[in-house]
mmCIF file of N, CA and C in Angstrom:
data_model
loop_
_atom_site.group_PDB
_atom_site.id
_atom_site.type_symbol
_atom_site.label_atom_id
_atom_site.label_comp_id
_atom_site.label_asym_id
_atom_site.label_seq_id
_atom_site.Cartn_x
_atom_site.Cartn_y
_atom_site.Cartn_z
ATOM 1 N N UNK A 31 -32.877 -31.860 8.402
ATOM 2 C CA UNK A 31 -33.289 -33.135 7.830
ATOM 3 C C UNK A 31 -32.267 -33.632 6.799
ATOM 4 N N UNK A 32 -31.617 -32.675 6.099
ATOM 5 C CA UNK A 32 -30.621 -33.071 5.103
ATOM 6 C C UNK A 32 -29.459 -33.829 5.743
ATOM 7 N N UNK A 33 -29.072 -33.399 6.943
ATOM 8 C CA UNK A 33 -27.968 -34.069 7.635
ATOM 9 C C UNK A 33 -28.343 -35.492 8.016
ATOM 10 N N UNK A 34 -29.568 -35.674 8.423
ATOM 11 C CA UNK A 34 -30.023 -37.015 8.823
ATOM 12 C C UNK A 34 -30.052 -37.939 7.619
ATOM 13 N N UNK A 35 -30.568 -37.452 6.478
ATOM 14 C CA UNK A 35 -30.599 -38.272 5.269
ATOM 15 C C UNK A 35 -29.179 -38.637 4.822
ATOM 16 N N UNK A 36 -28.274 -37.658 4.867
ATOM 17 C CA UNK A 36 -26.891 -37.920 4.470
ATOM 18 C C UNK A 36 -26.242 -38.932 5.405
ATOM 19 N N UNK A 37 -26.483 -38.783 6.698
ATOM 20 C CA UNK A 37 -25.911 -39.703 7.685
ATOM 21 C C UNK A 37 -26.425 -41.127 7.482
ATOM 22 N N UNK A 38 -27.709 -41.266 7.249
ATOM 23 C CA UNK A 38 -28.296 -42.604 7.090
ATOM 24 C C UNK A 38 -27.788 -43.273 5.815
ATOM 25 N N UNK A 39 -27.826 -42.555 4.703
ATOM 26 C CA UNK A 39 -27.390 -43.161 3.432
ATOM 27 C C UNK A 39 -25.891 -43.465 3.461
ATOM 28 N N UNK A 40 -25.072 -42.516 3.896
ATOM 29 C CA UNK A 40 -23.636 -42.765 3.993
ATOM 30 C C UNK A 40 -23.327 -43.891 4.957
ATOM 31 N N UNK A 41 -24.055 -43.931 6.073
ATOM 32 C CA UNK A 41 -23.868 -45.006 7.051
ATOM 33 C C UNK A 41 -24.233 -46.365 6.484
ATOM 34 N N UNK A 42 -25.313 -46.420 5.713
ATOM 35 C CA UNK A 42 -25.713 -47.705 5.117
ATOM 36 C C UNK A 42 -24.681 -48.198 4.102
ATOM 37 N N UNK A 43 -24.106 -47.277 3.345
ATOM 38 C CA UNK A 43 -23.051 -47.677 2.401
ATOM 39 C C UNK A 43 -21.859 -48.240 3.174
ATOM 40 N N UNK A 44 -21.506 -47.603 4.281
ATOM 41 C CA UNK A 44 -20.399 -48.096 5.107
ATOM 42 C C UNK A 44 -20.737 -49.426 5.773
ATOM 43 N N UNK A 45 -21.988 -49.612 6.159
ATOM 44 C CA UNK A 45 -22.417 -50.877 6.758
ATOM 45 C C UNK A 45 -22.254 -52.011 5.758
ATOM 46 N N UNK A 46 -22.602 -51.756 4.503
ATOM 47 C CA UNK A 46 -22.426 -52.788 3.468
ATOM 48 C C UNK A 46 -20.954 -53.169 3.363
ATOM 49 N N UNK A 47 -20.075 -52.177 3.352
ATOM 50 C CA UNK A 47 -18.642 -52.464 3.295
ATOM 51 C C UNK A 47 -18.163 -53.256 4.500
ATOM 52 N N UNK A 48 -18.634 -52.883 5.689
ATOM 53 C CA UNK A 48 -18.214 -53.590 6.898
ATOM 54 C C UNK A 48 -18.713 -55.031 6.904
ATOM 55 N N UNK A 49 -19.928 -55.249 6.440
ATOM 56 C CA UNK A 49 -20.462 -56.617 6.359
ATOM 57 C C UNK A 49 -19.631 -57.445 5.387
ATOM 58 N N UNK A 50 -19.261 -56.851 4.250
ATOM 59 C CA UNK A 50 -18.431 -57.581 3.289
ATOM 60 C C UNK A 50 -17.069 -57.924 3.887
ATOM 61 N N UNK A 51 -16.498 -57.016 4.667
ATOM 62 C CA UNK A 51 -15.210 -57.293 5.303
ATOM 63 C C UNK A 51 -15.342 -58.410 6.328
ATOM 64 N N UNK A 52 -16.409 -58.357 7.136
ATOM 65 C CA UNK A 52 -16.572 -59.319 8.227
ATOM 66 C C UNK A 52 -17.024 -60.701 7.766
ATOM 67 N N UNK A 53 -17.861 -60.776 6.763
ATOM 68 C CA UNK A 53 -18.512 -62.038 6.405
ATOM 69 C C UNK A 53 -17.942 -62.724 5.169
ATOM 70 N N UNK A 54 -17.054 -62.068 4.449
ATOM 71 C CA UNK A 54 -16.481 -62.690 3.250
ATOM 72 C C UNK A 54 -14.967 -62.720 3.371
ATOM 73 N N UNK A 55 -14.347 -63.381 2.445
ATOM 74 C CA UNK A 55 -12.889 -63.426 2.410
ATOM 75 C C UNK A 55 -12.333 -62.428 1.396
ATOM 76 N N UNK A 56 -13.179 -61.512 0.944
ATOM 77 C CA UNK A 56 -12.738 -60.487 0.006
ATOM 78 C C UNK A 56 -11.858 -59.486 0.762
ATOM 79 N N UNK A 57 -10.737 -59.133 0.169
ATOM 80 C CA UNK A 57 -9.829 -58.186 0.835
ATOM 81 C C UNK A 57 -10.447 -56.784 0.825
ATOM 82 N N UNK A 58 -10.112 -55.976 1.813
ATOM 83 C CA UNK A 58 -10.644 -54.606 1.839
ATOM 84 C C UNK A 58 -10.326 -53.807 0.575
ATOM 85 N N UNK A 59 -9.167 -54.010 0.000
ATOM 86 C CA UNK A 59 -8.814 -53.284 -1.227
ATOM 87 C C UNK A 59 -9.762 -53.648 -2.365
ATOM 88 N N UNK A 60 -10.103 -54.905 -2.483
ATOM 89 C CA UNK A 60 -11.034 -55.330 -3.541
ATOM 90 C C UNK A 60 -12.435 -54.804 -3.276
ATOM 91 N N UNK A 61 -12.807 -54.725 -2.023
ATOM 92 C CA UNK A 61 -14.120 -54.169 -1.684
ATOM 93 C C UNK A 61 -14.167 -52.690 -2.084
ATOM 94 N N UNK A 62 -13.104 -51.961 -1.831
ATOM 95 C CA UNK A 62 -13.057 -50.553 -2.214
ATOM 96 C C UNK A 62 -13.169 -50.382 -3.724
ATOM 97 N N UNK A 63 -12.475 -51.222 -4.471
ATOM 98 C CA UNK A 63 -12.568 -51.177 -5.930
ATOM 99 C C UNK A 63 -13.986 -51.513 -6.371
ATOM 100 N N UNK A 64 -14.593 -52.495 -5.743
ATOM 101 C CA UNK A 64 -15.978 -52.860 -6.069
ATOM 102 C C UNK A 64 -16.931 -51.695 -5.809
ATOM 103 N N UNK A 65 -16.692 -50.925 -4.750
ATOM 104 C CA UNK A 65 -17.540 -49.768 -4.462
ATOM 105 C C UNK A 65 -17.424 -48.718 -5.570
ATOM 106 N N UNK A 66 -16.216 -48.460 -6.038
ATOM 107 C CA UNK A 66 -16.040 -47.486 -7.122
ATOM 108 C C UNK A 66 -16.737 -47.978 -8.386
ATOM 109 N N UNK A 67 -16.543 -49.246 -8.722
ATOM 110 C CA UNK A 67 -17.177 -49.819 -9.912
ATOM 111 C C UNK A 67 -18.699 -49.811 -9.768
ATOM 112 N N UNK A 68 -19.195 -50.100 -8.571
ATOM 113 C CA UNK A 68 -20.643 -50.070 -8.341
ATOM 114 C C UNK A 68 -21.187 -48.664 -8.565
ATOM 115 N N UNK A 69 -20.454 -47.642 -8.135
ATOM 116 C CA UNK A 69 -20.879 -46.265 -8.375
ATOM 117 C C UNK A 69 -20.956 -45.941 -9.854
ATOM 118 N N UNK A 70 -19.989 -46.428 -10.617
ATOM 119 C CA UNK A 70 -19.989 -46.211 -12.068
ATOM 120 C C UNK A 70 -21.187 -46.908 -12.706
ATOM 121 N N UNK A 71 -21.397 -48.156 -12.334
ATOM 122 C CA UNK A 71 -22.499 -48.926 -12.934
ATOM 123 C C UNK A 71 -23.846 -48.327 -12.554
ATOM 124 N N UNK A 72 -24.025 -47.978 -11.288
ATOM 125 C CA UNK A 72 -25.298 -47.395 -10.859
ATOM 126 C C UNK A 72 -25.564 -46.057 -11.554
ATOM 127 N N UNK A 73 -24.522 -45.264 -11.784
ATOM 128 C CA UNK A 73 -24.712 -44.011 -12.513
ATOM 129 C C UNK A 73 -25.024 -44.292 -13.978
ATOM 130 N N UNK A 74 -24.378 -45.296 -14.558
ATOM 131 C CA UNK A 74 -24.603 -45.617 -15.970
ATOM 132 C C UNK A 74 -26.051 -46.055 -16.229
ATOM 133 N N UNK A 75 -26.657 -46.740 -15.273
ATOM 134 C CA UNK A 75 -28.049 -47.176 -15.470
ATOM 135 C C UNK A 75 -29.052 -46.161 -14.925
ATOM 136 N N UNK A 76 -28.535 -45.045 -14.388
ATOM 137 C CA UNK A 76 -29.403 -43.975 -13.925
ATOM 138 C C UNK A 76 -29.956 -44.145 -12.527
ATOM 139 N N UNK A 77 -29.381 -45.039 -11.740
ATOM 140 C CA UNK A 77 -29.903 -45.302 -10.403
ATOM 141 C C UNK A 77 -29.207 -44.499 -9.311
ATOM 142 N N UNK A 78 -28.045 -43.948 -9.576
ATOM 143 C CA UNK A 78 -27.303 -43.261 -8.511
ATOM 144 C C UNK A 78 -27.684 -41.795 -8.378
ATOM 145 N N UNK A 79 -28.056 -41.149 -9.471
ATOM 146 C CA UNK A 79 -28.413 -39.731 -9.409
ATOM 147 C C UNK A 79 -29.585 -39.468 -8.467
ATOM 148 N N UNK A 80 -30.645 -40.278 -8.473
ATOM 149 C CA UNK A 80 -31.719 -40.041 -7.498
ATOM 150 C C UNK A 80 -31.235 -40.173 -6.048
ATOM 151 N N UNK A 81 -30.304 -41.076 -5.803
ATOM 152 C CA UNK A 81 -29.745 -41.219 -4.461
ATOM 153 C C UNK A 81 -28.955 -39.972 -4.068
ATOM 154 N N UNK A 82 -28.209 -39.417 -5.003
ATOM 155 C CA UNK A 82 -27.461 -38.182 -4.748
ATOM 156 C C UNK A 82 -28.426 -37.024 -4.494
ATOM 157 N N UNK A 83 -29.490 -36.953 -5.273
ATOM 158 C CA UNK A 83 -30.478 -35.896 -5.074
ATOM 159 C C UNK A 83 -31.143 -36.014 -3.705
ATOM 160 N N UNK A 84 -31.331 -37.231 -3.231
ATOM 161 C CA UNK A 84 -31.970 -37.457 -1.934
ATOM 162 C C UNK A 84 -31.012 -37.205 -0.775
ATOM 163 N N UNK A 85 -29.812 -37.785 -0.842
ATOM 164 C CA UNK A 85 -28.911 -37.799 0.315
ATOM 165 C C UNK A 85 -27.754 -36.812 0.227
ATOM 166 N N UNK A 86 -27.513 -36.217 -0.903
ATOM 167 C CA UNK A 86 -26.419 -35.250 -1.031
ATOM 168 C C UNK A 86 -25.071 -35.871 -0.716
ATOM 169 N N UNK A 87 -24.371 -35.294 0.263
ATOM 170 C CA UNK A 87 -23.028 -35.753 0.616
ATOM 171 C C UNK A 87 -23.017 -37.183 1.138
ATOM 172 N N UNK A 88 -24.128 -37.663 1.654
ATOM 173 C CA UNK A 88 -24.187 -39.047 2.113
ATOM 174 C C UNK A 88 -23.988 -40.043 0.983
ATOM 175 N N UNK A 89 -24.254 -39.610 -0.241
ATOM 176 C CA UNK A 89 -24.056 -40.475 -1.401
ATOM 177 C C UNK A 89 -22.811 -40.119 -2.194
ATOM 178 N N UNK A 90 -22.327 -38.883 -2.085
ATOM 179 C CA UNK A 90 -21.173 -38.491 -2.901
ATOM 180 C C UNK A 90 -19.837 -38.651 -2.197
ATOM 181 N N UNK A 91 -19.818 -38.699 -0.864
ATOM 182 C CA UNK A 91 -18.559 -38.804 -0.136
ATOM 183 C C UNK A 91 -17.995 -40.222 -0.121
ATOM 184 N N UNK A 92 -18.803 -41.281 0.076
ATOM 185 C CA UNK A 92 -18.214 -42.641 0.045
ATOM 186 C C UNK A 92 -17.631 -42.972 -1.331
ATOM 187 N N UNK A 93 -16.915 -44.061 -1.418
ATOM 188 C CA UNK A 93 -16.262 -44.430 -2.673
ATOM 189 C C UNK A 93 -17.228 -44.657 -3.820
ATOM 190 N N UNK A 94 -18.445 -45.056 -3.541
ATOM 191 C CA UNK A 94 -19.422 -45.164 -4.626
ATOM 192 C C UNK A 94 -19.640 -43.800 -5.269
ATOM 193 N N UNK A 95 -19.534 -42.746 -4.480
ATOM 194 C CA UNK A 95 -19.657 -41.394 -5.010
ATOM 195 C C UNK A 95 -18.511 -41.026 -5.937
ATOM 196 N N UNK A 96 -17.332 -41.558 -5.684
ATOM 197 C CA UNK A 96 -16.208 -41.313 -6.590
ATOM 198 C C UNK A 96 -16.474 -41.965 -7.946
ATOM 199 N N UNK A 97 -16.994 -43.177 -7.929
ATOM 200 C CA UNK A 97 -17.368 -43.835 -9.182
ATOM 201 C C UNK A 97 -18.446 -43.056 -9.921
ATOM 202 N N UNK A 98 -19.417 -42.553 -9.160
ATOM 203 C CA UNK A 98 -20.486 -41.723 -9.730
ATOM 204 C C UNK A 98 -19.902 -40.478 -10.400
ATOM 205 N N UNK A 99 -18.956 -39.829 -9.731
ATOM 206 C CA UNK A 99 -18.335 -38.626 -10.272
ATOM 207 C C UNK A 99 -17.587 -38.924 -11.564
ATOM 208 N N UNK A 100 -16.859 -40.026 -11.597
ATOM 209 C CA UNK A 100 -16.130 -40.400 -12.812
ATOM 210 C C UNK A 100 -17.083 -40.686 -13.967
ATOM 211 N N UNK A 101 -18.155 -41.426 -13.691
ATOM 212 C CA UNK A 101 -19.108 -41.772 -14.748
ATOM 213 C C UNK A 101 -19.849 -40.541 -15.256
ATOM 214 N N UNK A 102 -20.244 -39.657 -14.345
ATOM 215 C CA UNK A 102 -20.963 -38.449 -14.732
ATOM 216 C C UNK A 102 -20.076 -37.549 -15.583
ATOM 217 N N UNK A 103 -18.821 -37.366 -15.171
ATOM 218 C CA UNK A 103 -17.891 -36.547 -15.942
ATOM 219 C C UNK A 103 -17.605 -37.126 -17.315
ATOM 220 N N UNK A 104 -17.507 -38.424 -17.385
ATOM 221 C CA UNK A 104 -17.273 -39.079 -18.672
ATOM 222 C C UNK A 104 -18.447 -38.869 -19.610
ATOM 223 N N UNK A 105 -19.659 -39.037 -19.100
ATOM 224 C CA UNK A 105 -20.851 -38.864 -19.939
ATOM 225 C C UNK A 105 -20.950 -37.437 -20.473
ATOM 226 N N UNK A 106 -20.655 -36.464 -19.635
ATOM 227 C CA UNK A 106 -20.726 -35.065 -20.068
ATOM 228 C C UNK A 106 -19.680 -34.795 -21.146
ATOM 229 N N UNK A 107 -18.459 -35.228 -20.921
ATOM 230 C CA UNK A 107 -17.378 -34.958 -21.872
ATOM 231 C C UNK A 107 -17.555 -35.718 -23.183
ATOM 232 N N UNK A 108 -18.074 -36.928 -23.125
ATOM 233 C CA UNK A 108 -18.314 -37.673 -24.367
ATOM 234 C C UNK A 108 -19.378 -36.955 -25.190
ATOM 235 N N UNK A 109 -20.387 -36.405 -24.516
ATOM 236 C CA UNK A 109 -21.410 -35.646 -25.226
ATOM 237 C C UNK A 109 -20.860 -34.397 -25.891
ATOM 238 N N UNK A 110 -19.867 -33.779 -25.287
ATOM 239 C CA UNK A 110 -19.292 -32.551 -25.831
ATOM 240 C C UNK A 110 -18.158 -32.798 -26.813
ATOM 241 N N UNK A 111 -17.297 -33.787 -26.519
ATOM 242 C CA UNK A 111 -16.074 -33.961 -27.297
ATOM 243 C C UNK A 111 -16.012 -35.259 -28.092
ATOM 244 N N UNK A 112 -16.971 -36.120 -27.938
ATOM 245 C CA UNK A 112 -16.921 -37.404 -28.614
ATOM 246 C C UNK A 112 -16.043 -38.380 -27.850
ATOM 247 N N UNK A 113 -15.377 -39.267 -28.576
ATOM 248 C CA UNK A 113 -14.591 -40.330 -27.958
ATOM 249 C C UNK A 113 -13.461 -39.802 -27.085
ATOM 250 N N UNK A 114 -12.884 -38.665 -27.425
ATOM 251 C CA UNK A 114 -11.823 -38.084 -26.609
ATOM 252 C C UNK A 114 -12.327 -37.761 -25.203
ATOM 253 N N UNK A 115 -13.611 -37.477 -25.070
ATOM 254 C CA UNK A 115 -14.207 -37.195 -23.762
ATOM 255 C C UNK A 115 -14.147 -38.372 -22.811
ATOM 256 N N UNK A 116 -14.026 -39.595 -23.337
ATOM 257 C CA UNK A 116 -13.898 -40.774 -22.476
ATOM 258 C C UNK A 116 -12.573 -40.751 -21.723
ATOM 259 N N UNK A 117 -11.587 -40.060 -22.262
ATOM 260 C CA UNK A 117 -10.299 -39.940 -21.588
ATOM 261 C C UNK A 117 -10.230 -38.713 -20.690
ATOM 262 N N UNK A 118 -10.813 -37.614 -21.133
ATOM 263 C CA UNK A 118 -10.712 -36.374 -20.370
ATOM 264 C C UNK A 118 -11.797 -36.235 -19.303
ATOM 265 N N UNK A 119 -12.937 -36.857 -19.494
ATOM 266 C CA UNK A 119 -14.058 -36.714 -18.569
ATOM 267 C C UNK A 119 -13.771 -37.124 -17.137
ATOM 268 N N UNK A 120 -13.250 -38.335 -16.916
ATOM 269 C CA UNK A 120 -12.975 -38.739 -15.537
ATOM 270 C C UNK A 120 -11.923 -37.873 -14.859
ATOM 271 N N UNK A 121 -10.924 -37.450 -15.622
ATOM 272 C CA UNK A 121 -9.873 -36.621 -15.040
ATOM 273 C C UNK A 121 -10.401 -35.236 -14.687
ATOM 274 N N UNK A 122 -11.229 -34.692 -15.545
ATOM 275 C CA UNK A 122 -11.791 -33.365 -15.294
ATOM 276 C C UNK A 122 -12.719 -33.381 -14.088
ATOM 277 N N UNK A 123 -13.592 -34.362 -14.014
ATOM 278 C CA UNK A 123 -14.580 -34.387 -12.932
ATOM 279 C C UNK A 123 -13.970 -34.798 -11.592
ATOM 280 N N UNK A 124 -12.950 -35.617 -11.615
ATOM 281 C CA UNK A 124 -12.354 -36.092 -10.370
ATOM 282 C C UNK A 124 -11.137 -35.315 -9.913
ATOM 283 N N UNK A 125 -10.758 -34.279 -10.657
ATOM 284 C CA UNK A 125 -9.513 -33.567 -10.369
ATOM 285 C C UNK A 125 -9.499 -32.921 -8.988
ATOM 286 N N UNK A 126 -10.589 -32.317 -8.575
ATOM 287 C CA UNK A 126 -10.601 -31.618 -7.284
ATOM 288 C C UNK A 126 -10.409 -32.593 -6.133
ATOM 289 N N UNK A 127 -11.107 -33.725 -6.159
ATOM 290 C CA UNK A 127 -10.971 -34.710 -5.092
ATOM 291 C C UNK A 127 -9.599 -35.350 -5.061
ATOM 292 N N UNK A 128 -9.072 -35.660 -6.223
ATOM 293 C CA UNK A 128 -7.744 -36.266 -6.292
ATOM 294 C C UNK A 128 -6.686 -35.280 -5.798
ATOM 295 N N UNK A 129 -6.801 -34.023 -6.211
ATOM 296 C CA UNK A 129 -5.853 -32.998 -5.773
ATOM 297 C C UNK A 129 -5.928 -32.795 -4.261
ATOM 298 N N UNK A 130 -7.140 -32.769 -3.713
ATOM 299 C CA UNK A 130 -7.299 -32.602 -2.265
ATOM 300 C C UNK A 130 -6.642 -33.753 -1.512
ATOM 301 N N UNK A 131 -6.824 -34.973 -2.007
ATOM 302 C CA UNK A 131 -6.223 -36.134 -1.347
ATOM 303 C C UNK A 131 -4.700 -36.066 -1.399
ATOM 304 N N UNK A 132 -4.154 -35.668 -2.534
ATOM 305 C CA UNK A 132 -2.703 -35.553 -2.660
ATOM 306 C C UNK A 132 -2.146 -34.451 -1.765
ATOM 307 N N UNK A 133 -2.822 -33.320 -1.717
ATOM 308 C CA UNK A 133 -2.348 -32.210 -0.882
ATOM 309 C C UNK A 133 -2.422 -32.557 0.601
ATOM 310 N N UNK A 134 -3.496 -33.226 1.017
ATOM 311 C CA UNK A 134 -3.596 -33.650 2.427
ATOM 312 C C UNK A 134 -2.479 -34.628 2.766
ATOM 313 N N UNK A 135 -2.191 -35.549 1.861
ATOM 314 C CA UNK A 135 -1.087 -36.486 2.074
ATOM 315 C C UNK A 135 0.247 -35.774 2.173
ATOM 316 N N UNK A 136 0.448 -34.744 1.352
ATOM 317 C CA UNK A 136 1.680 -33.975 1.401
ATOM 318 C C UNK A 136 1.817 -33.233 2.728
ATOM 319 N N UNK A 137 0.744 -32.606 3.186
ATOM 320 C CA UNK A 137 0.787 -31.867 4.453
ATOM 321 C C UNK A 137 1.069 -32.816 5.612
ATOM 322 N N UNK A 138 0.418 -33.952 5.636
ATOM 323 C CA UNK A 138 0.647 -34.925 6.712
ATOM 324 C C UNK A 138 2.083 -35.434 6.666
ATOM 325 N N UNK A 139 2.618 -35.668 5.474
ATOM 326 C CA UNK A 139 3.984 -36.180 5.374
ATOM 327 C C UNK A 139 5.017 -35.170 5.860
ATOM 328 N N UNK A 140 4.705 -33.887 5.771
ATOM 329 C CA UNK A 140 5.627 -32.863 6.268
ATOM 330 C C UNK A 140 5.729 -32.921 7.785
ATOM 331 N N UNK A 141 4.620 -33.202 8.453
ATOM 332 C CA UNK A 141 4.583 -33.185 9.925
ATOM 333 C C UNK A 141 4.841 -34.533 10.572
ATOM 334 N N UNK A 142 4.908 -35.596 9.800
ATOM 335 C CA UNK A 142 5.190 -36.914 10.364
ATOM 336 C C UNK A 142 6.407 -37.484 9.664
ATOM 337 N N UNK A 143 7.105 -38.327 10.352
ATOM 338 C CA UNK A 143 8.277 -38.954 9.783
ATOM 339 C C UNK A 143 8.031 -40.432 9.555
ATOM 340 N N UNK A 144 8.798 -41.006 8.658
ATOM 341 C CA UNK A 144 8.670 -42.430 8.445
ATOM 342 C C UNK A 144 9.359 -43.177 9.586
ATOM 343 N N UNK A 145 8.850 -44.368 9.846
ATOM 344 C CA UNK A 145 9.414 -45.177 10.930
ATOM 345 C C UNK A 145 9.836 -46.539 10.389
ATOM 346 N N UNK A 146 10.922 -47.048 10.920
ATOM 347 C CA UNK A 146 11.355 -48.389 10.531
ATOM 348 C C UNK A 146 10.430 -49.424 11.138
ATOM 349 N N UNK A 147 10.234 -50.492 10.404
ATOM 350 C CA UNK A 147 9.370 -51.561 10.924
ATOM 351 C C UNK A 147 10.151 -52.480 11.813
#
């Protein structure tokens, strides 16, 4: 049942993005930024954590989940370190995902070559 909940919630988040791409003139890059900001705002008002508890990876894997991770890490670090936590919190909480993305990019770049346009 957990897989079904994750699939439905993650799919609905992706459907919202696809509708925005198809029906508006907003660029995909701006939509992605909006998803991250929406995750931060929803976590700040306490609305995203229940979604994460319900859907698990279906809520944490999309870009809204990245915003959620940054906001959650910031809140924890600010509580522990004060204002300095606003700088260290997002980096601490998002480090694993950012590192994974960089390492995957490095591995792919080793096996593929650049091509002239």
